[in-house]
Amino acid sequence: MDNVQSGILAPPPRLACYLTFSLKSHGAVAPAISSLLDIVDGNKVVLGFGYPVVGALNRQIDGLRIFPSFFGSGLALPSTPSALWFWVRANDRGQLLHLARKITDTIAPAFDRESILDAFVYDTGRDLTGYEDGTENPKGDKAVAAGIVQGKGQGMDGSSFVAVQKWVHDFAGFAKLSSKEQDDSIGRRRTDNEELADAPPSAHVKRTAQESFDPEAFVLRRSMPWGNGTEGGLNFVAFGKSFDAFEAQLKRMVGAEDGIVDGIFQYTRPVTGSYFWCPPMRGGRLDLRALGL
Ligand code: HEM
């Protein structure tokens, strides 16, 4: 699909870094974004626009909204809107550093960098708790159907809506649980990734079972572990044709449906929550017609 930022559909790279930016100067937004066109190739660099920047351009993207922090009952979660989100994907730490610097310097007239996060693949694609992550991700045509906008017209088709949450793990708290309690929190066995037949309703894979929603709630997860010294967790990243499937899952995870909170909250918490719209590609460059650019 040459109208999609190809990094979205590709498997995660070994190393990556995530950057977010806030708006500094409304007037300088359009030229700063235009100057990104030579840097963002959709593969080594994937870009998403947040609600604040779309507003600054006096545009609207149907379906793009601010991350909800509350679903009426259950746990409240942080909502941290950012203007821009970059997923820089390279297998070389030096290349990542130079790309991050280039992006930051190029858009400095209009945007301040808010955060930079180093991410990596752990072992065979495990979360830092040791559990395989991504097993039930849709693949091939199903990945496209779940993650990519289609049938919405020029400038929108090929785009994607991405939900991003930085989760911080409490490794000491996790280690205090027995291996049965740990497996029950996910609903899969860490040793062989088998789904547990007798998992409790709080098990993460029971909360989020994609076929169990009406309508079915499939997303394309591209999360990566992050680490900084001895701190770490998961940078949860889910691409969707809209935010609806992600929101349905999150709602159930926080117990807003039935009061049952997802088992993973015993040892991990999100500290950010943001939504972005990742524009399509056209002729090898970002297609920004929906933003009037
Ligand atoms: C630190 C946070 C999280 C961790 C460690 C985590 C870990 C996992 C693991 C180990 C699995 C089982 C293997 C797999 O199918 O990938 C899984 C499944 C899944 N997770 Fe998460 N997850 C986290 C947050 C989330 C969030 C915030 C959502 C969505 C709101 C989510 C949605 C899903 C979905 C949809 C599945 C597949 C369920 C199915 O259809 O079987 N996860 N997760």
Short mmCIF file of C-alpha atoms and ligand atoms in Angstrom, two decimals:
data_model
loop_
_atom_site.label_atom_id
_atom_site.label_comp_id
_atom_site.label_asym_id
_atom_site.label_seq_id
_atom_site.Cartn_x
_atom_site.Cartn_y
_atom_site.Cartn_z
CA MET A 1 0.00 0.00 0.00
CA ASP A 2 1.97 3.00 -1.21
CA ASN A 3 -0.46 5.52 0.29
CA VAL A 4 0.36 4.39 3.86
CA GLN A 5 3.33 5.49 5.99
CA SER A 6 4.98 2.11 5.56
CA GLY A 7 6.50 2.00 9.06
CA ILE A 8 2.96 1.49 10.40
CA LEU A 9 2.47 -1.86 8.67
CA ALA A 10 6.09 -3.06 8.95
CA PRO A 11 7.24 -5.11 11.94
CA PRO A 12 8.76 -2.95 14.73
CA PRO A 13 12.47 -2.15 14.27
CA ARG A 14 15.07 -3.39 16.82
CA LEU A 15 15.56 0.18 18.08
CA ALA A 16 13.43 3.30 17.95
CA CYS A 17 12.83 6.59 19.63
CA TYR A 18 9.62 8.52 20.15
CA LEU A 19 9.46 12.31 20.17
CA THR A 20 6.58 14.58 21.10
CA PHE A 21 6.31 18.33 20.60
CA SER A 22 4.07 21.14 21.82
CA LEU A 23 3.02 24.24 19.89
CA LYS A 24 5.20 27.31 20.40
CA SER A 25 4.24 29.72 17.62
CA HIS A 26 0.99 29.42 15.67
CA GLY A 27 2.23 31.63 12.85
CA ALA A 28 5.24 29.44 12.12
CA VAL A 29 3.35 26.11 12.02
CA ALA A 30 2.72 25.78 8.26
CA PRO A 31 6.32 26.52 7.13
CA ALA A 32 7.73 24.27 9.88
CA ILE A 33 5.55 21.37 8.73
CA SER A 34 6.47 21.94 5.08
CA SER A 35 10.13 21.78 6.03
CA LEU A 36 9.54 18.29 7.46
CA LEU A 37 8.56 16.85 4.09
CA ASP A 38 12.17 15.97 3.21
CA ILE A 39 12.73 14.22 6.54
CA VAL A 40 9.54 12.23 7.11
CA ASP A 41 9.60 9.27 4.69
CA GLY A 42 6.87 7.31 6.49
CA ASN A 43 9.25 4.43 7.10
CA LYS A 44 12.30 5.55 9.05
CA VAL A 45 10.20 8.40 10.43
CA VAL A 46 6.45 8.03 11.04
CA LEU A 47 4.60 11.27 11.89
CA GLY A 48 1.30 11.95 13.64
CA PHE A 49 -0.55 15.26 14.13
CA GLY A 50 -2.41 16.02 17.36
CA TYR A 51 -5.63 17.97 17.76
CA PRO A 52 -3.80 21.20 18.84
CA VAL A 53 -1.83 21.49 15.60
CA VAL A 54 -4.80 20.70 13.36
CA GLY A 55 -6.69 23.46 15.17
CA ALA A 56 -3.77 25.87 14.69
CA LEU A 57 -4.09 25.27 10.94
CA ASN A 58 -7.85 26.01 11.15
CA ARG A 59 -8.64 22.51 9.93
CA GLN A 60 -10.58 19.55 11.20
CA ILE A 61 -9.80 15.86 10.75
CA ASP A 62 -12.99 13.82 11.19
CA GLY A 63 -12.43 11.41 14.07
CA LEU A 64 -9.41 13.16 15.61
CA ARG A 65 -10.11 14.16 19.20
CA ILE A 66 -8.44 14.65 22.58
CA PHE A 67 -7.57 11.48 24.52
CA PRO A 68 -10.39 10.75 27.01
CA SER A 69 -9.29 10.58 30.63
CA PHE A 70 -12.49 9.26 32.10
CA PHE A 71 -15.22 6.86 30.97
CA GLY A 72 -17.85 7.66 33.58
CA SER A 73 -16.68 5.10 36.11
CA GLY A 74 -13.53 3.11 36.73
CA LEU A 75 -9.98 4.46 36.93
CA ALA A 76 -9.14 7.95 35.68
CA LEU A 77 -6.20 7.98 33.28
CA PRO A 78 -3.86 10.78 32.21
CA SER A 79 -4.72 12.66 29.03
CA THR A 80 -1.68 14.53 27.72
CA PRO A 81 -2.40 16.10 24.33
CA SER A 82 0.67 16.84 22.20
CA ALA A 83 0.92 18.68 18.91
CA LEU A 84 3.23 16.29 17.05
CA TRP A 85 4.38 12.71 17.50
CA PHE A 86 7.33 11.08 15.75
CA TRP A 87 8.23 7.41 15.75
CA VAL A 88 11.85 7.32 14.59
CA ARG A 89 12.73 3.80 13.49
CA ALA A 90 16.33 2.77 12.89
CA ASN A 91 18.55 -0.04 13.97
CA ASP A 92 21.43 2.21 14.83
CA ARG A 93 21.57 4.30 17.99
CA GLY A 94 23.70 6.96 16.26
CA GLN A 95 21.24 7.32 13.37
CA LEU A 96 18.41 7.72 15.87
CA LEU A 97 20.23 10.49 17.70
CA HIS A 98 21.01 12.39 14.50
CA LEU A 99 17.46 12.04 13.15
CA ALA A 100 16.01 13.21 16.49
CA ARG A 101 18.32 16.26 16.43
CA LYS A 102 17.46 17.05 12.81
CA ILE A 103 13.71 16.89 13.47
CA THR A 104 13.99 19.02 16.61
CA ASP A 105 16.11 21.69 14.91
CA THR A 106 14.01 21.79 11.74
CA ILE A 107 10.74 22.54 13.51
CA ALA A 108 12.20 24.67 16.33
CA PRO A 109 10.62 27.92 15.05
CA ALA A 110 7.12 26.52 15.72
CA PHE A 111 7.44 23.58 18.15
CA ASP A 112 9.10 22.82 21.50
CA ARG A 113 10.20 19.28 22.19
CA GLU A 114 8.25 17.81 25.12
CA SER A 115 9.63 14.30 25.38
CA ILE A 116 12.07 11.84 23.89
CA LEU A 117 11.86 8.15 24.70
CA ASP A 118 14.28 5.35 23.78
CA ALA A 119 12.61 2.07 22.81
CA PHE A 120 13.76 -1.38 21.75
CA VAL A 121 12.68 -4.93 21.06
CA TYR A 122 13.22 -7.15 24.11
CA ASP A 123 14.23 -10.74 23.40
CA THR A 124 11.78 -12.22 20.85
CA GLY A 125 9.27 -9.37 21.17
CA ARG A 126 8.40 -9.48 24.84
CA ASP A 127 7.14 -6.85 27.21
CA LEU A 128 9.69 -6.17 29.98
CA THR A 129 7.58 -8.37 32.30
CA GLY A 130 8.65 -11.25 30.05
CA TYR A 131 5.30 -11.83 28.28
CA GLU A 132 5.18 -12.14 24.47
CA ASP A 133 3.43 -9.05 23.11
CA GLY A 134 1.64 -8.82 19.78
CA THR A 135 0.50 -12.47 19.40
CA GLU A 136 -3.12 -11.64 18.52
CA ASN A 137 -2.28 -8.73 16.25
CA PRO A 138 -4.18 -8.85 12.93
CA LYS A 139 -1.91 -9.61 9.96
CA GLY A 140 -1.93 -8.92 6.20
CA ASP A 141 -5.29 -7.65 4.89
CA LYS A 142 -6.73 -7.81 8.41
CA ALA A 143 -3.98 -5.48 9.66
CA VAL A 144 -4.87 -3.00 6.91
CA ALA A 145 -8.61 -3.30 7.66
CA ALA A 146 -8.00 -2.63 11.38
CA GLY A 147 -5.34 0.04 11.15
CA ILE A 148 -5.82 2.05 7.97
CA VAL A 149 -8.56 4.50 6.88
CA GLN A 150 -10.25 3.45 3.63
CA GLY A 151 -13.24 4.73 1.69
CA LYS A 152 -13.10 8.26 3.15
CA GLY A 153 -11.75 10.01 0.07
CA GLN A 154 -8.55 11.67 -1.10
CA GLY A 155 -6.26 12.99 1.60
CA MET A 156 -7.80 10.63 4.20
CA ASP A 157 -7.47 7.16 2.62
CA GLY A 158 -4.22 5.53 3.72
CA SER A 159 -4.08 7.56 6.93
CA SER A 160 -4.29 6.10 10.44
CA PHE A 161 -5.33 7.16 13.93
CA VAL A 162 -2.80 6.27 16.62
CA ALA A 163 -3.29 6.03 20.39
CA VAL A 164 -0.09 6.30 22.45
CA GLN A 165 0.37 5.69 26.17
CA LYS A 166 3.65 5.51 28.07
CA TRP A 167 3.23 2.86 30.76
CA VAL A 168 5.68 2.71 33.69
CA HIS A 169 6.21 -0.73 35.23
CA ASP A 170 6.66 -1.33 38.95
CA PHE A 171 9.13 -4.19 38.56
CA ALA A 172 9.46 -4.73 42.32
CA GLY A 173 5.67 -4.96 42.68
CA PHE A 174 5.49 -7.39 39.75
CA ALA A 175 8.22 -9.59 41.29
CA LYS A 176 6.20 -9.88 44.53
CA LEU A 177 3.38 -11.69 42.69
CA SER A 178 3.54 -15.48 42.37
CA SER A 179 3.98 -16.83 38.82
CA LYS A 180 0.32 -17.91 38.87
CA GLU A 181 -0.77 -14.36 39.82
CA GLN A 182 1.48 -12.96 37.08
CA ASP A 183 0.08 -15.35 34.44
CA ASP A 184 -3.48 -14.62 35.64
CA SER A 185 -2.92 -10.88 35.24
CA ILE A 186 -2.24 -11.37 31.52
CA GLY A 187 -4.26 -14.54 30.87
CA ARG A 188 -1.34 -16.26 29.14
CA ARG A 189 1.51 -18.41 30.44
CA ARG A 190 4.84 -16.61 30.35
CA THR A 191 6.83 -19.81 29.76
CA ASP A 192 5.09 -20.88 26.51
CA ASN A 193 2.63 -18.02 25.72
CA GLU A 194 -0.36 -20.46 25.93
CA GLU A 195 -3.69 -18.78 26.66
CA LEU A 196 -5.05 -19.90 30.07
CA ALA A 197 -8.39 -21.69 29.81
CA ASP A 198 -9.29 -20.73 33.40
CA ALA A 199 -8.06 -17.11 33.40
CA PRO A 200 -10.03 -14.75 35.69
CA PRO A 201 -12.27 -12.08 34.10
CA SER A 202 -9.69 -9.45 35.10
CA ALA A 203 -7.04 -11.09 32.86
CA HIS A 204 -5.74 -8.59 30.32
CA VAL A 205 -6.50 -10.77 27.28
CA LYS A 206 -10.04 -11.35 28.54
CA ARG A 207 -10.58 -7.60 29.00
CA THR A 208 -9.27 -6.84 25.52
CA ALA A 209 -10.31 -9.95 23.48
CA GLN A 210 -10.91 -8.24 20.16
CA GLU A 211 -13.65 -10.58 18.87
CA SER A 212 -15.62 -10.23 22.09
CA PHE A 213 -16.74 -6.65 21.37
CA ASP A 214 -19.79 -5.66 19.37
CA PRO A 215 -18.73 -4.50 16.84
CA GLU A 216 -15.44 -6.43 16.94
CA ALA A 217 -12.63 -4.15 18.12
CA PHE A 218 -9.42 -4.86 16.20
CA VAL A 219 -6.39 -2.60 16.44
CA LEU A 220 -2.86 -2.83 15.07
CA ARG A 221 -0.54 -2.77 18.07
CA ARG A 222 3.01 -1.60 17.50
CA SER A 223 4.07 -1.12 21.13
CA MET A 224 7.73 -1.24 22.15
CA PRO A 225 9.44 -1.55 25.54
CA TRP A 226 11.18 1.63 26.68
CA GLY A 227 13.99 2.01 29.17
CA ASN A 228 15.94 4.71 30.93
CA GLY A 229 18.57 3.47 33.34
CA THR A 230 16.70 1.03 35.59
CA GLU A 231 13.25 2.51 34.85
CA GLY A 232 11.17 0.99 32.11
CA GLY A 233 7.82 -0.06 30.77
CA LEU A 234 5.86 -0.27 27.56
CA ASN A 235 5.20 2.52 25.11
CA PHE A 236 1.76 1.28 24.05
CA VAL A 237 1.01 2.24 20.44
CA ALA A 238 -2.19 1.18 18.65
CA PHE A 239 -3.04 2.22 15.08
CA GLY A 240 -6.68 2.16 14.05
CA LYS A 241 -9.02 3.17 11.24
CA SER A 242 -10.59 5.21 14.07
CA PHE A 243 -10.13 5.43 17.85
CA ASP A 244 -13.32 3.47 18.54
CA ALA A 245 -11.79 -0.01 18.95
CA PHE A 246 -9.03 1.27 21.26
CA GLU A 247 -11.55 3.19 23.38
CA ALA A 248 -13.81 0.15 23.71
CA GLN A 249 -10.86 -1.90 24.99
CA LEU A 250 -9.60 0.78 27.36
CA LYS A 251 -13.08 1.30 28.76
CA ARG A 252 -13.24 -2.36 29.71
CA MET A 253 -9.68 -2.35 31.09
CA VAL A 254 -10.49 0.44 33.58
CA GLY A 255 -13.66 -1.32 34.74
CA ALA A 256 -16.11 1.22 33.32
CA GLU A 257 -18.31 -1.61 31.95
CA ASP A 258 -18.52 -4.04 34.86
CA GLY A 259 -16.33 -2.69 37.68
CA ILE A 260 -13.60 -5.26 36.98
CA VAL A 261 -10.21 -3.61 36.55
CA ASP A 262 -7.57 -5.17 34.26
CA GLY A 263 -5.01 -7.28 36.17
CA ILE A 264 -2.04 -5.42 34.68
CA PHE A 265 -2.92 -2.34 36.79
CA GLN A 266 -1.42 -4.27 39.73
CA TYR A 267 2.07 -3.40 38.46
CA THR A 268 1.89 -0.87 35.65
CA ARG A 269 0.32 2.56 35.07
CA PRO A 270 0.07 4.91 32.10
CA VAL A 271 1.68 8.32 32.66
CA THR A 272 0.68 9.77 29.27
CA GLY A 273 -2.27 9.38 26.88
CA SER A 274 -2.44 11.03 23.46
CA TYR A 275 -4.14 10.70 20.11
CA PHE A 276 -2.64 11.55 16.71
CA TRP A 277 -3.63 11.37 13.06
CA CYS A 278 -0.94 9.94 10.77
CA PRO A 279 -1.45 11.34 7.26
CA PRO A 280 -1.25 9.20 4.12
CA MET A 281 1.58 9.21 1.54
CA ARG A 282 1.41 10.31 -2.09
CA GLY A 283 4.26 9.87 -4.57
CA GLY A 284 6.69 9.00 -1.76
CA ARG A 285 5.89 12.12 0.30
CA LEU A 286 3.41 12.92 3.06
CA ASP A 287 0.00 13.80 1.66
CA LEU A 288 -1.11 16.84 3.67
CA ARG A 289 -4.11 17.86 1.57
CA ALA A 290 -6.46 17.24 4.49
CA LEU A 291 -4.50 19.87 6.43
CA GLY A 292 -4.67 22.34 3.53
CA LEU A 293 -0.88 22.05 2.95
C1 HEM B 1 1.71 -1.92 29.95
C2 HEM B 1 0.64 -2.10 29.25
C3 HEM B 1 0.34 -3.35 28.49
C4 HEM B 1 0.98 -4.56 28.47
C5 HEM B 1 2.22 -4.98 29.25
C6 HEM B 1 0.25 -5.40 27.57
C7 HEM B 1 0.60 -6.72 27.28
C8 HEM B 1 -0.14 -7.59 26.51
C9 HEM B 1 0.14 -8.99 26.32
C10 HEM B 1 1.32 -9.73 26.94
C11 HEM B 1 -0.82 -9.50 25.52
C12 HEM B 1 -0.97 -10.97 25.05
C13 HEM B 1 -0.34 -11.27 23.74
C14 HEM B 1 -0.91 -10.55 22.55
O1 HEM B 1 -1.92 -10.95 21.96
O2 HEM B 1 -0.33 -9.52 22.22
C15 HEM B 1 -1.71 -8.41 25.17
C16 HEM B 1 -2.81 -8.52 24.37
C17 HEM B 1 -3.60 -7.47 24.01
N1 HEM B 1 -3.54 -6.19 24.48
FE1 HEM B 1 -2.20 -5.47 25.81
N2 HEM B 1 -0.81 -4.73 27.06
C18 HEM B 1 -0.79 -3.46 27.60
C19 HEM B 1 -1.71 -2.44 27.38
C20 HEM B 1 -2.77 -2.55 26.51
C21 HEM B 1 -3.72 -1.49 26.25
C22 HEM B 1 -3.68 -0.10 26.88
C23 HEM B 1 -4.59 -1.97 25.33
C24 HEM B 1 -5.78 -1.29 24.69
C25 HEM B 1 -6.51 -0.36 25.26
C26 HEM B 1 -4.19 -3.32 25.01
C27 HEM B 1 -4.81 -4.13 24.09
C28 HEM B 1 -4.49 -5.46 23.86
C29 HEM B 1 -5.19 -6.29 22.89
C30 HEM B 1 -6.29 -5.85 21.94
C31 HEM B 1 -4.65 -7.57 23.00
C32 HEM B 1 -5.06 -8.82 22.21
C33 HEM B 1 -6.32 -9.38 22.84
C34 HEM B 1 -6.89 -10.53 22.02
O3 HEM B 1 -7.63 -10.27 21.05
O4 HEM B 1 -6.55 -11.69 22.35
N3 HEM B 1 -3.08 -3.64 25.75
N4 HEM B 1 -1.28 -7.28 25.80
#
